[in-house]
CSV table of C-alpha atoms in Angstrom, one decimal:
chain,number,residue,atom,x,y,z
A,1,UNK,CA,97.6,78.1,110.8
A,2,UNK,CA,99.6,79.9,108.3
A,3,UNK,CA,101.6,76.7,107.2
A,4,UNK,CA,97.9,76.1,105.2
A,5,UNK,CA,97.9,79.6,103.5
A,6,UNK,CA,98.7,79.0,99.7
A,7,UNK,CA,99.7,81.2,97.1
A,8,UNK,CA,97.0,83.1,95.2
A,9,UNK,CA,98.2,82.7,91.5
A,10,UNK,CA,95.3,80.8,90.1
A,11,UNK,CA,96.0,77.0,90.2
A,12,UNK,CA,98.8,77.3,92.8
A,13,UNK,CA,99.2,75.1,95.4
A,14,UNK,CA,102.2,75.8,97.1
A,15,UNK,CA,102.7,77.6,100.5
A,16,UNK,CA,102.3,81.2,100.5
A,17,UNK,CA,106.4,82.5,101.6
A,18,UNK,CA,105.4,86.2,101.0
A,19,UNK,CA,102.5,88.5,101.3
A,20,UNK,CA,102.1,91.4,98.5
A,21,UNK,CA,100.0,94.3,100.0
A,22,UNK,CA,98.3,96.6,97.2
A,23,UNK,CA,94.9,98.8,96.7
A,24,UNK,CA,93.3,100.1,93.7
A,25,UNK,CA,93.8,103.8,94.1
A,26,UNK,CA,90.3,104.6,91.6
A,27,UNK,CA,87.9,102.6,94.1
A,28,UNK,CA,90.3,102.0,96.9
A,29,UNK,CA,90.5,105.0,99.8
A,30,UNK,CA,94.5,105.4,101.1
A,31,UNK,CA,93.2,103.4,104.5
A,32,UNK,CA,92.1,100.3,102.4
A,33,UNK,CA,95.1,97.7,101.7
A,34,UNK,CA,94.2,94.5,99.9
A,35,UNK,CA,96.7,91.7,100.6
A,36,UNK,CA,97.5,88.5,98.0
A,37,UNK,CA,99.8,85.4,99.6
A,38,UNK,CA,102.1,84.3,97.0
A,39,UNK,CA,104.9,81.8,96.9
A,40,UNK,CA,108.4,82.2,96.0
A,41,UNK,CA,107.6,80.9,91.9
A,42,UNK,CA,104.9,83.5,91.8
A,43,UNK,CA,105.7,86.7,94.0
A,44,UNK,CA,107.1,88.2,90.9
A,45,UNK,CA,104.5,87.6,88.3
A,46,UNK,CA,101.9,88.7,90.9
A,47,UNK,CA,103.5,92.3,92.3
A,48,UNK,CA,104.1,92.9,88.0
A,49,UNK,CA,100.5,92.2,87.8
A,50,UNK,CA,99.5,94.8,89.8
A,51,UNK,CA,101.8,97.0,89.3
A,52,UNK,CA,101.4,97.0,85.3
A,53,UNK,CA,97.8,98.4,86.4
A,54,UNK,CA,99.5,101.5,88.3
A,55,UNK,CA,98.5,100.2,91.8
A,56,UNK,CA,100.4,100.8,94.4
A,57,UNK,CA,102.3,97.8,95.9
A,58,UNK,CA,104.3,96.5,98.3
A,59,UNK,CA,105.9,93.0,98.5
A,60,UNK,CA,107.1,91.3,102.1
A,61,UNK,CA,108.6,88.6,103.1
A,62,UNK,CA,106.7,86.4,105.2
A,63,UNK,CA,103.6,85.8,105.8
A,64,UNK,CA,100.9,88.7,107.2
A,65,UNK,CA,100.2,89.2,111.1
């Protein structure tokens, strides 16, 4: 049921409205994609996260398939 999938910011409750889709490139091979759920509050500080660490990522709308 993806209405229960929260966000993944630590100590978030809220409904996930987007899905942020990332790998670590130094452990990671280009097949492997990680995915974090994140809210609308949180999609931003999350995908900065990442991407302060030079990981690739992408950020959709939605929730994952």
């Amino acid at each position: 049921m993806t209405e229960d999938l929260e966000c993944s910011r630590a100590g978030c409750r809220l409904p996930a409205t987007h899905h942020i889709l990332w790998r670590n490139p130094r452990i990671h091979a280009e097949d492997r994609t990680k995915v974090w759920l994140a809210c609308d509050e949180h999609v931003g500080f999350l995908s900065e996260y990442l991407r302060s660490r030079e990981f690739p990522v992408e950020v959709r709308e939605g929730l994952p398939e």
